[in-house]
GROMACS .gro file of C-alpha atoms in nm:
model
  199
    1MET     CA    1   0.013  -0.003   0.029
    2ALA     CA    2   0.121   0.376  -0.117
    3VAL     CA    3   0.281   0.586   0.165
    4THR     CA    4   0.058   0.913   0.229
    5LEU     CA    5   0.128   1.239   0.302
    6ASP     CA    6  -0.124   1.135   0.591
    7GLN     CA    7   0.092   0.913   0.755
    8VAL     CA    8   0.418   1.036   0.735
    9SER     CA    9   0.291   1.362   0.947
   10ALA     CA   10   0.114   1.170   1.183
   11ALA     CA   11   0.432   0.921   1.258
   12LEU     CA   12   0.636   1.261   1.282
   13MET     CA   13   0.396   1.394   1.553
   14PRO     CA   14   0.512   1.273   1.853
   15ASP     CA   15   0.763   1.525   2.048
   16GLU     CA   16   1.001   1.223   1.991
   17PRO     CA   17   0.917   1.031   1.742
   18ARG     CA   18   1.088   0.727   1.659
   19TYR     CA   19   1.329   0.790   1.348
   20ASP     CA   20   1.460   0.472   1.281
   21ARG     CA   21   1.117   0.286   1.311
   22ILE     CA   22   0.957   0.505   1.093
   23ALA     CA   23   1.263   0.486   0.848
   24ALA     CA   24   1.224   0.135   0.887
   25GLU     CA   25   0.832   0.120   0.822
   26LEU     CA   26   0.779   0.366   0.597
   27GLY     CA   27   1.111   0.363   0.428
   28VAL     CA   28   1.185   0.565   0.070
   29GLU     CA   29   0.822   0.567  -0.020
   30ALA     CA   30   0.805   0.886   0.269
   31LEU     CA   31   1.058   1.041   0.091
   32PRO     CA   32   0.842   1.274  -0.136
   33HIS     CA   33   0.611   1.355   0.130
   34LEU     CA   34   0.904   1.457   0.325
   35THR     CA   35   1.042   1.721   0.075
   36THR     CA   36   0.591   1.840   0.094
   37LEU     CA   37   0.665   1.881   0.495
   38ILE     CA   38   1.034   2.025   0.448
   39GLN     CA   39   0.892   2.306   0.212
   40GLY     CA   40   0.558   2.375   0.420
   41ASP     CA   41   0.479   2.577   0.713
   42ASN     CA   42   0.507   2.380   1.013
   43LEU     CA   43   0.842   2.406   1.153
   44ALA     CA   44   0.841   2.138   1.373
   45LEU     CA   45   0.751   1.873   1.173
   46ALA     CA   46   0.958   2.050   0.887
   47THR     CA   47   1.281   1.992   1.135
   48LYS     CA   48   1.096   1.658   1.192
   49ALA     CA   49   1.161   1.566   0.803
   50ALA     CA   50   1.469   1.672   0.717
   51SER     CA   51   1.551   1.398   1.018
   52LEU     CA   52   1.405   1.110   0.924
   53ALA     CA   53   1.544   1.211   0.593
   54THR     CA   54   1.901   1.117   0.705
   55LEU     CA   55   1.785   0.798   0.806
   56ILE     CA   56   1.637   0.708   0.483
   57LYS     CA   57   1.961   0.458   0.334
   58ASP     CA   58   1.888   0.595  -0.067
   59GLU     CA   59   2.052   0.821  -0.265
   60ARG     CA   60   1.696   0.996  -0.296
   61SER     CA   61   1.685   1.126   0.038
   62LEU     CA   62   2.013   1.400  -0.100
   63GLU     CA   63   1.750   1.514  -0.294
   64VAL     CA   64   1.538   1.540   0.007
   65LEU     CA   65   1.801   1.700   0.260
   66ALA     CA   66   1.921   1.926  -0.117
   67HIS     CA   67   1.589   2.127   0.029
   68ALA     CA   68   1.670   2.125   0.384
   69VAL     CA   69   1.989   2.258   0.317
   70ARG     CA   70   1.812   2.584   0.153
   71SER     CA   71   1.552   2.609   0.370
   72GLU     CA   72   1.516   2.991   0.559
   73ASN     CA   73   1.472   2.809   0.883
   74GLU     CA   74   1.741   2.767   1.061
   75VAL     CA   75   1.673   2.413   1.314
   76VAL     CA   76   1.581   2.266   0.946
   77ARG     CA   77   1.943   2.351   0.826
   78ILE     CA   78   2.051   2.215   1.171
   79ALA     CA   79   1.840   1.908   1.146
   80ALA     CA   80   2.015   1.788   0.761
   81ALA     CA   81   2.358   1.903   0.905
   82ALA     CA   82   2.337   1.694   1.186
   83GLY     CA   83   2.228   1.422   1.070
   84LEU     CA   84   2.384   1.431   0.688
   85TRP     CA   85   2.703   1.222   0.804
   86ARG     CA   86   2.454   0.905   0.838
   87LEU     CA   87   2.450   0.891   0.453
   88ASP     CA   88   2.816   0.897   0.412
   89ARG     CA   89   2.789   0.600   0.179
   90PHE     CA   90   2.674   0.863  -0.091
   91ASP     CA   91   2.863   1.178  -0.199
   92ILE     CA   92   2.682   1.432   0.089
   93GLY     CA   93   3.016   1.692   0.008
   94PRO     CA   94   2.776   1.888  -0.245
   95LEU     CA   95   2.529   1.955   0.062
   96LEU     CA   96   2.782   1.939   0.336
   97VAL     CA   97   2.943   2.294   0.168
   98PRO     CA   98   2.690   2.551   0.184
   99LEU     CA   99   2.600   2.366   0.541
  100LEU     CA  100   2.986   2.457   0.649
  101ARG     CA  101   2.916   2.854   0.487
  102ASP     CA  102   2.599   2.890   0.706
  103ALA     CA  103   2.549   3.221   0.886
  104GLN     CA  104   2.466   3.042   1.160
  105PRO     CA  105   2.721   2.909   1.391
  106SER     CA  106   2.534   2.597   1.470
  107VAL     CA  107   2.469   2.481   1.143
  108ARG     CA  108   2.855   2.557   1.043
  109LEU     CA  109   2.881   2.351   1.378
  110ASN     CA  110   2.681   2.031   1.325
  111ALA     CA  111   2.823   2.064   0.948
  112ALA     CA  112   3.171   2.029   1.053
  113LYS     CA  113   3.091   1.729   1.267
  114SER     CA  114   2.939   1.570   0.995
  115ALA     CA  115   3.212   1.644   0.773
  116VAL     CA  116   3.421   1.378   0.902
  117ARG     CA  117   3.258   1.130   0.706
  118GLU     CA  118   3.336   1.247   0.374
  119PRO     CA  119   3.707   1.282   0.323
  120SER     CA  120   3.805   1.269  -0.017
  121ASP     CA  121   3.598   1.584  -0.114
  122PRO     CA  122   3.845   1.876  -0.194
  123GLN     CA  123   3.574   2.143  -0.172
  124VAL     CA  124   3.487   2.025   0.197
  125ALA     CA  125   3.850   1.981   0.318
  126GLU     CA  126   3.912   2.341   0.163
  127THR     CA  127   3.627   2.475   0.372
  128LEU     CA  128   3.690   2.318   0.730
  129GLU     CA  129   4.048   2.464   0.638
  130ALA     CA  130   3.858   2.800   0.577
  131LEU     CA  131   3.681   2.736   0.955
  132HIS     CA  132   4.006   2.616   1.126
  133VAL     CA  133   4.167   2.921   1.037
  134ARG     CA  134   3.902   3.266   1.014
  135ASP     CA  135   3.574   3.145   1.214
  136PRO     CA  136   3.465   3.353   1.491
  137ILE     CA  137   3.324   3.116   1.692
  138PRO     CA  138   3.603   2.927   1.881
  139ALA     CA  139   3.440   2.626   1.908
  140ILE     CA  140   3.368   2.566   1.569
  141ARG     CA  141   3.738   2.648   1.523
  142GLU     CA  142   3.794   2.357   1.776
  143THR     CA  143   3.562   2.113   1.567
  144ALA     CA  144   3.692   2.195   1.203
  145THR     CA  145   4.057   2.153   1.346
  146ASP     CA  146   3.939   1.787   1.538
  147VAL     CA  147   3.782   1.686   1.200
  148LEU     CA  148   4.091   1.787   1.000
  149ARG     CA  149   4.316   1.560   1.175
  150ARG     CA  150   4.088   1.317   1.151
  151ILE     CA  151   4.057   1.277   0.863
  152GLU     CA  152   4.428   1.342   0.778
  153GLY     CA  153   4.476   1.029   1.033
  154ALA     CA  154   4.229   0.774   0.859
  155GLU     CA  155   4.402   0.888   0.480
  156ARG     CA  156   4.778   0.820   0.686
  157LEU     CA  157   4.601   0.504   0.796
  158SER     CA  158   4.444   0.436   0.422
  159ARG     CA  159   4.799   0.467   0.303
  160ALA     CA  160   4.950   0.231   0.494
  161VAL     CA  161   4.758  -0.042   0.441
  162ARG     CA  162   4.713  -0.025   0.081
  163GLY     CA  163   5.116   0.026   0.072
  164GLY     CA  164   5.250  -0.209   0.312
  165GLY     CA  165   5.583  -0.105   0.392
  166PRO     CA  166   5.761  -0.030   0.663
  167LEU     CA  167   5.448   0.073   0.865
  168VAL     CA  168   5.218  -0.162   0.864
  169ASN     CA  169   5.237  -0.571   0.725
  170GLU     CA  170   4.959  -0.663   0.523
  171LYS     CA  171   4.999  -1.001   0.578
  172MET     CA  172   5.058  -0.954   0.987
  173LEU     CA  173   4.708  -0.695   0.925
  174ALA     CA  174   4.528  -0.928   0.765
  175ALA     CA  175   4.589  -1.214   1.031
  176LEU     CA  176   4.508  -0.962   1.296
  177GLY     CA  177   4.165  -0.895   1.153
  178ARG     CA  178   4.067  -1.279   1.113
  179THR     CA  179   4.204  -1.325   1.508
  180VAL     CA  180   4.068  -1.031   1.704
  181LYS     CA  181   3.639  -1.013   1.649
  182ALA     CA  182   3.592  -0.802   1.935
  183PRO     CA  183   3.433  -0.444   1.751
  184GLN     CA  184   3.587  -0.288   2.035
  185LEU     CA  185   3.945  -0.339   2.017
  186TYR     CA  186   3.867  -0.248   1.626
  187ALA     CA  187   3.749   0.067   1.713
  188ALA     CA  188   4.060   0.161   1.952
  189PHE     CA  189   4.279   0.085   1.682
  190ALA     CA  190   4.075   0.340   1.494
  191GLU     CA  191   4.045   0.598   1.747
  192ALA     CA  192   4.409   0.592   1.762
  193ALA     CA  193   4.505   0.592   1.468
  194PHE     CA  194   4.380   0.934   1.482
  195ASP     CA  195   4.633   1.051   1.728
  196ASP     CA  196   4.980   1.133   1.629
  197GLU     CA  197   5.129   1.042   1.949
  198VAL     CA  198   4.971   0.715   1.966
  199TRP     CA  199   5.083   0.691   1.567
   0.00000   0.00000   0.00000
């Protein structure tokens, strides 16, 4: 049965919608209705619609979020910026850049946090560099600095793994991957890769 605008609106009506469940139940068929809500006059529904769009793992979600990025309402743009990282399997760079350049500090801060999931887009990196140097808000400068450091660490780790050499023996790394099953250990290793002193 087709998903209707009324269904989507009703699902998002509670103060704290269960976004994961709504995304699973309504799926991609909700996306056109999310666009309608984002462009509508109900700010609360528009904001929730932007949040829900970040949880529907489909490239068409980016088209919906493009409307959120252009919204006149800061809270809608914040919702898009805060959740955009969830769609990192797609090309989120074109949406991140205008959010990183947004006039509102809260939008820039949330976009900078999401930008850690888009390490390969040169425009994102360039905009983060500008925030790191020139943003008037200390918290945004610090976040941009941290994200740039993490991106550099991830690239360093990727180069080492791909290239082998003295830093990483690929056969040993593969054996370690087969031996270590606990995701906590992998997470600790990934975190350490972003720390220059530990590295």
